PDB file of C-alpha atoms in Angstrom:
ATOM      1  CA  MET A1240      -9.139 -70.950 -26.103  1.00  0.00           C
ATOM      2  CA  ASN A1241      -6.689 -71.212 -23.075  1.00  0.00           C
ATOM      3  CA  TYR A1242      -5.893 -68.180 -21.059  1.00  0.00           C
ATOM      4  CA  VAL A1243      -3.047 -68.769 -18.657  1.00  0.00           C
ATOM      5  CA  PHE A1244      -2.754 -66.354 -15.855  1.00  0.00           C
ATOM      6  CA  PHE A1245       0.866 -66.445 -14.440  1.00  0.00           C
ATOM      7  CA  ASP A1246       3.105 -65.081 -11.817  1.00  0.00           C
ATOM      8  CA  LEU A1247       6.368 -66.056 -10.059  1.00  0.00           C
ATOM      9  CA  GLU A1248       8.202 -65.419  -6.835  1.00  0.00           C
ATOM     10  CA  SER A1249      11.941 -65.013  -6.682  1.00  0.00           C
ATOM     11  CA  GLN A1250      14.546 -66.492  -4.376  1.00  0.00           C
ATOM     12  CA  ASN A1251      16.395 -62.979  -4.082  1.00  0.00           C
ATOM     13  CA  LEU A1252      15.750 -59.325  -3.886  1.00  0.00           C
ATOM     14  CA  PHE A1253      17.118 -56.565  -6.191  1.00  0.00           C
ATOM     15  CA  GLN A1254      19.509 -55.543  -3.341  1.00  0.00           C
ATOM     16  CA  ASP A1255      20.716 -59.186  -3.142  1.00  0.00           C
ATOM     17  CA  VAL A1256      22.004 -59.227  -6.682  1.00  0.00           C
ATOM     18  CA  GLY A1257      23.297 -55.866  -7.578  1.00  0.00           C
ATOM     19  CA  GLY A1258      20.188 -54.207  -8.674  1.00  0.00           C
ATOM     20  CA  ARG A1259      17.717 -54.377 -11.567  1.00  0.00           C
ATOM     21  CA  GLU A1260      20.440 -54.723 -14.189  1.00  0.00           C
ATOM     22  CA  ASN A1261      20.959 -58.210 -12.654  1.00  0.00           C
ATOM     23  CA  ILE A1262      17.351 -59.403 -12.775  1.00  0.00           C
ATOM     24  CA  GLU A1263      18.163 -62.751 -14.049  1.00  0.00           C
ATOM     25  CA  LYS A1264      20.207 -63.535 -10.819  1.00  0.00           C
ATOM     26  CA  LEU A1265      16.863 -63.297  -8.798  1.00  0.00           C
ATOM     27  CA  LEU A1266      16.139 -66.803  -9.597  1.00  0.00           C
ATOM     28  CA  VAL A1267      12.586 -68.573  -9.399  1.00  0.00           C
ATOM     29  CA  ALA A1268      11.438 -69.688  -6.161  1.00  0.00           C
ATOM     30  CA  CYS A1269       7.868 -70.588  -7.165  1.00  0.00           C
ATOM     31  CA  ALA A1270       5.570 -69.921 -10.204  1.00  0.00           C
ATOM     32  CA  ILE A1271       1.848 -70.451 -10.424  1.00  0.00           C
ATOM     33  CA  THR A1272      -0.446 -70.527 -13.412  1.00  0.00           C
ATOM     34  CA  TRP A1273      -4.328 -70.821 -13.591  1.00  0.00           C
ATOM     35  CA  SER A1274      -5.676 -72.182 -16.823  1.00  0.00           C
ATOM     36  CA  THR A1275      -9.209 -71.389 -18.334  1.00  0.00           C
ATOM     37  CA  GLN A1276      -8.845 -74.877 -19.965  1.00  0.00           C
ATOM     38  CA  THR A1277      -8.355 -76.724 -16.647  1.00  0.00           C
ATOM     39  CA  ASN A1278      -9.908 -74.359 -14.202  1.00  0.00           C
ATOM     40  CA  GLU A1279      -7.052 -75.218 -11.980  1.00  0.00           C
ATOM     41  CA  PHE A1280      -3.942 -73.686 -10.313  1.00  0.00           C
ATOM     42  CA  SER A1281      -0.423 -75.386 -11.309  1.00  0.00           C
ATOM     43  CA  VAL A1282       2.538 -74.921  -8.994  1.00  0.00           C
ATOM     44  CA  TYR A1283       6.081 -75.045 -10.342  1.00  0.00           C
ATOM     45  CA  TRP A1284       9.261 -74.830  -8.341  1.00  0.00           C
ATOM     46  CA  GLU A1285      12.719 -74.065  -9.876  1.00  0.00           C
ATOM     47  CA  LYS A1286      13.337 -77.689 -10.878  1.00  0.00           C
ATOM     48  CA  ASP A1287       9.875 -77.525 -12.891  1.00  0.00           C
ATOM     49  CA  ILE A1288      10.603 -74.420 -14.916  1.00  0.00           C
ATOM     50  CA  LEU A1289      10.741 -76.190 -18.407  1.00  0.00           C
ATOM     51  CA  ALA A1290       7.362 -77.591 -17.770  1.00  0.00           C
ATOM     52  CA  LEU A1291       6.067 -74.055 -16.870  1.00  0.00           C
ATOM     53  CA  ILE A1292       7.532 -72.756 -19.998  1.00  0.00           C
ATOM     54  CA  GLN A1293       5.854 -75.307 -22.008  1.00  0.00           C
ATOM     55  CA  GLU A1294       2.484 -74.483 -20.495  1.00  0.00           C
ATOM     56  CA  LEU A1295       3.282 -70.692 -21.287  1.00  0.00           C
ATOM     57  CA  LYS A1296       4.054 -71.567 -24.827  1.00  0.00           C
ATOM     58  CA  SER A1297       0.696 -73.745 -25.127  1.00  0.00           C
ATOM     59  CA  ALA A1298      -1.456 -70.752 -24.026  1.00  0.00           C
ATOM     60  CA  THR A1299      -3.730 -68.850 -26.502  1.00  0.00           C
ATOM     61  CA  LYS A1300      -2.624 -65.766 -24.259  1.00  0.00           C
ATOM     62  CA  VAL A1301      -0.665 -65.462 -21.155  1.00  0.00           C
ATOM     63  CA  ILE A1302      -2.181 -62.846 -18.656  1.00  0.00           C
ATOM     64  CA  GLY A1303      -0.364 -61.453 -15.659  1.00  0.00           C
ATOM     65  CA  PHE A1304       0.907 -58.221 -13.880  1.00  0.00           C
ATOM     66  CA  ASN A1305       4.352 -56.983 -14.967  1.00  0.00           C
ATOM     67  CA  LEU A1306       5.267 -60.080 -16.963  1.00  0.00           C
ATOM     68  CA  ARG A1307       7.357 -58.312 -19.442  1.00  0.00           C
ATOM     69  CA  GLY A1308       9.235 -56.221 -16.793  1.00  0.00           C
ATOM     70  CA  PHE A1309       9.812 -58.946 -14.291  1.00  0.00           C
ATOM     71  CA  ASP A1310       8.488 -62.532 -14.628  1.00  0.00           C
ATOM     72  CA  TYR A1311       9.729 -63.192 -18.186  1.00  0.00           C
ATOM     73  CA  GLN A1312      13.094 -61.623 -17.426  1.00  0.00           C
ATOM     74  CA  VAL A1313      13.665 -63.804 -14.382  1.00  0.00           C
ATOM     75  CA  LEU A1314      12.649 -66.857 -16.603  1.00  0.00           C
ATOM     76  CA  GLN A1315      15.083 -65.960 -19.266  1.00  0.00           C
ATOM     77  CA  LEU A1316      18.101 -67.569 -17.352  1.00  0.00           C
ATOM     78  CA  TYR A1317      16.468 -70.910 -17.512  1.00  0.00           C
ATOM     79  CA  ALA A1318      15.763 -70.809 -21.273  1.00  0.00           C
ATOM     80  CA  PRO A1319      18.194 -68.460 -22.777  1.00  0.00           C
ATOM     81  CA  GLU A1320      17.068 -69.521 -26.474  1.00  0.00           C
ATOM     82  CA  MET A1321      13.375 -68.664 -25.920  1.00  0.00           C
ATOM     83  CA  ARG A1322      11.980 -65.358 -26.944  1.00  0.00           C
ATOM     84  CA  PHE A1323       9.397 -64.527 -24.248  1.00  0.00           C
ATOM     85  CA  ALA A1324       8.515 -61.306 -25.981  1.00  0.00           C
ATOM     86  CA  SER A1325       6.975 -63.671 -28.758  1.00  0.00           C
ATOM     87  CA  LEU A1326       4.390 -65.201 -26.362  1.00  0.00           C
ATOM     88  CA  PRO A1327       0.919 -63.804 -26.882  1.00  0.00           C
ATOM     89  CA  THR A1328       0.689 -61.825 -23.711  1.00  0.00           C
ATOM     90  CA  LEU A1329      -1.550 -59.301 -21.890  1.00  0.00           C
ATOM     91  CA  ASP A1330       0.413 -57.522 -19.268  1.00  0.00           C
ATOM     92  CA  LEU A1331      -1.970 -55.461 -17.285  1.00  0.00           C
ATOM     93  CA  LEU A1332       0.513 -53.233 -15.810  1.00  0.00           C
ATOM     94  CA  LEU A1333       1.931 -52.290 -19.277  1.00  0.00           C
ATOM     95  CA  ASP A1334      -1.575 -52.012 -20.735  1.00  0.00           C
ATOM     96  CA  LEU A1335      -2.750 -49.559 -17.872  1.00  0.00           C
ATOM     97  CA  GLN A1336       0.675 -47.617 -18.127  1.00  0.00           C
ATOM     98  CA  LYS A1337      -0.044 -46.958 -21.744  1.00  0.00           C
ATOM     99  CA  ILE A1338      -3.465 -45.743 -21.042  1.00  0.00           C
ATOM    100  CA  LEU A1339      -2.766 -43.796 -17.717  1.00  0.00           C
ATOM    101  CA  GLY A1340       0.822 -42.585 -18.619  1.00  0.00           C
ATOM    102  CA  PHE A1341       2.152 -43.802 -15.140  1.00  0.00           C
ATOM    103  CA  SER A1342       2.261 -47.110 -13.332  1.00  0.00           C
ATOM    104  CA  ILE A1343      -0.068 -48.350 -10.686  1.00  0.00           C
ATOM    105  CA  SER A1344       0.250 -51.477  -8.337  1.00  0.00           C
ATOM    106  CA  LEU A1345      -1.889 -54.621  -8.450  1.00  0.00           C
ATOM    107  CA  ASP A1346      -2.985 -53.765  -4.992  1.00  0.00           C
ATOM    108  CA  SER A1347      -4.298 -50.400  -6.096  1.00  0.00           C
ATOM    109  CA  ILE A1348      -6.480 -51.782  -8.887  1.00  0.00           C
ATOM    110  CA  ALA A1349      -7.441 -55.062  -6.888  1.00  0.00           C
ATOM    111  CA  SER A1350      -8.603 -53.002  -3.804  1.00  0.00           C
ATOM    112  CA  ALA A1351     -10.438 -50.369  -5.806  1.00  0.00           C
ATOM    113  CA  SER A1352     -11.962 -52.769  -8.271  1.00  0.00           C
ATOM    114  CA  LEU A1353     -12.711 -55.877  -6.254  1.00  0.00           C
ATOM    115  CA  GLY A1354     -12.381 -54.776  -2.642  1.00  0.00           C
ATOM    116  CA  ALA A1355      -9.443 -57.403  -2.200  1.00  0.00           C
ATOM    117  CA  THR A1356      -6.035 -56.749  -1.214  1.00  0.00           C
ATOM    118  CA  LYS A1357      -2.786 -58.661  -1.641  1.00  0.00           C
ATOM    119  CA  THR A1358      -1.996 -61.033   0.996  1.00  0.00           C
ATOM    120  CA  ALA A1359       1.706 -60.188   1.294  1.00  0.00           C
ATOM    121  CA  ASP A1360       4.537 -58.824  -0.933  1.00  0.00           C
ATOM    122  CA  GLY A1361       7.541 -59.964  -2.699  1.00  0.00           C
ATOM    123  CA  ILE A1362       9.998 -59.177   0.272  1.00  0.00           C
ATOM    124  CA  GLN A1363       7.978 -61.251   2.690  1.00  0.00           C
ATOM    125  CA  SER A1364       7.852 -64.026  -0.043  1.00  0.00           C
ATOM    126  CA  VAL A1365      11.659 -63.990  -0.215  1.00  0.00           C
ATOM    127  CA  GLU A1366      11.850 -64.437   3.644  1.00  0.00           C
ATOM    128  CA  TRP A1367       9.278 -67.193   3.532  1.00  0.00           C
ATOM    129  CA  PHE A1368      11.571 -68.981   0.661  1.00  0.00           C
ATOM    130  CA  ARG A1369      14.657 -68.310   2.739  1.00  0.00           C
ATOM    131  CA  ALA A1370      13.210 -69.919   5.873  1.00  0.00           C
ATOM    132  CA  GLY A1371      11.896 -72.900   4.013  1.00  0.00           C
ATOM    133  CA  GLU A1372       8.219 -71.833   4.370  1.00  0.00           C
ATOM    134  CA  LEU A1373       7.495 -72.883   0.690  1.00  0.00           C
ATOM    135  CA  ASP A1374       3.904 -73.511   1.245  1.00  0.00           C
ATOM    136  CA  LYS A1375       3.525 -69.848   2.258  1.00  0.00           C
ATOM    137  CA  VAL A1376       5.385 -68.772  -0.717  1.00  0.00           C
ATOM    138  CA  ALA A1377       2.954 -70.910  -3.054  1.00  0.00           C
ATOM    139  CA  GLU A1378      -0.117 -69.700  -1.376  1.00  0.00           C
ATOM    140  CA  TYR A1379       1.027 -65.965  -1.760  1.00  0.00           C
ATOM    141  CA  CYS A1380       1.938 -66.400  -5.447  1.00  0.00           C
ATOM    142  CA  LYS A1381      -1.527 -68.441  -5.846  1.00  0.00           C
ATOM    143  CA  ALA A1382      -3.304 -65.425  -4.349  1.00  0.00           C
ATOM    144  CA  ASP A1383      -1.646 -63.069  -6.597  1.00  0.00           C
ATOM    145  CA  VAL A1384      -2.656 -64.982  -9.632  1.00  0.00           C
ATOM    146  CA  ASP A1385      -6.272 -65.244  -8.547  1.00  0.00           C
ATOM    147  CA  ILE A1386      -6.458 -61.410  -7.936  1.00  0.00           C
ATOM    148  CA  THR A1387      -4.933 -60.808 -11.314  1.00  0.00           C
ATOM    149  CA  ARG A1388      -7.607 -63.299 -12.899  1.00  0.00           C
ATOM    150  CA  ARG A1389     -10.430 -61.591 -10.939  1.00  0.00           C
ATOM    151  CA  VAL A1390      -9.030 -58.084 -12.073  1.00  0.00           C
ATOM    152  CA  PHE A1391      -8.897 -59.004 -15.704  1.00  0.00           C
ATOM    153  CA  GLU A1392     -12.427 -60.664 -15.545  1.00  0.00           C
ATOM    154  CA  PHE A1393     -13.752 -57.505 -13.908  1.00  0.00           C
ATOM    155  CA  GLY A1394     -12.062 -55.315 -16.677  1.00  0.00           C
ATOM    156  CA  ARG A1395     -13.207 -57.756 -19.470  1.00  0.00           C
ATOM    157  CA  ASP A1396     -16.847 -57.812 -18.233  1.00  0.00           C
ATOM    158  CA  ASN A1397     -17.285 -54.220 -17.480  1.00  0.00           C
ATOM    159  CA  GLY A1398     -15.077 -52.394 -19.922  1.00  0.00           C
ATOM    160  CA  TYR A1399     -13.329 -50.593 -17.006  1.00  0.00           C
ATOM    161  CA  ILE A1400     -11.471 -50.913 -13.786  1.00  0.00           C
ATOM    162  CA  PHE A1401     -10.899 -48.698 -10.770  1.00  0.00           C
ATOM    163  CA  TYR A1402      -7.747 -47.837  -9.118  1.00  0.00           C
ATOM    164  CA  LYS A1403      -6.689 -45.763  -6.179  1.00  0.00           C
ATOM    165  CA  SER A1404      -4.940 -42.422  -6.565  1.00  0.00           C
ATOM    166  CA  LYS A1405      -2.125 -41.418  -4.614  1.00  0.00           C
ATOM    167  CA  LEU A1406      -4.408 -39.237  -2.689  1.00  0.00           C
ATOM    168  CA  GLY A1407      -6.760 -42.331  -1.933  1.00  0.00           C
ATOM    169  CA  SER A1408      -9.645 -41.420  -4.295  1.00  0.00           C
ATOM    170  CA  LYS A1409     -11.282 -44.228  -6.426  1.00  0.00           C
ATOM    171  CA  LEU A1410     -10.776 -43.511 -10.160  1.00  0.00           C
ATOM    172  CA  LYS A1411     -12.176 -45.262 -13.230  1.00  0.00           C
ATOM    173  CA  VAL A1412     -10.154 -46.286 -16.339  1.00  0.00           C
ATOM    174  CA  GLU A1413     -11.602 -47.885 -19.369  1.00  0.00           C
ATOM    175  CA  VAL A1414      -9.862 -51.193 -20.729  1.00  0.00           C
ATOM    176  CA  LYS A1415     -10.368 -53.206 -23.730  1.00  0.00           C
ATOM    177  CA  TRP A1416      -9.514 -56.804 -22.215  1.00  0.00           C
ATOM    178  CA  LYS A1417     -10.800 -59.630 -24.236  1.00  0.00           C
TER     179      LYS A1417
END
């Protein structure tokens, strides 16, 4: 069994490409995976996208946060023939959205469940990319993959996670992550 945790950062923001309807124009800046088979992170740059796609295709399950709504759509430009929807995927955002009836942020569940917060955000990542600070982009993306993995493991092991409500209270939600 090989679970591959995955996240990517883009070169552009939605405002740069004319909105969400042009998501494929965001382009990949950096993608990071962490595999349960190797216990290691892998770093992929735009030139490495085909190798990334091969790793995703070889996974027993791809796990991430907003994979279907963001990451897979950004990748689509690089592999137009690929049906990312066919990959065995656990999108934590979509799973939680089905249960709760609304969206929550990775930061909300990470801070409530793990006491950990994201190290930056996508806007900062694009700024680093444009400034040529690629090591910062990779470290930020790696931190997001690690937080996603840890949230998944918490939910898998406990059968629930926590999230912070808009009012700041800590709430519990049951999950069935295997």
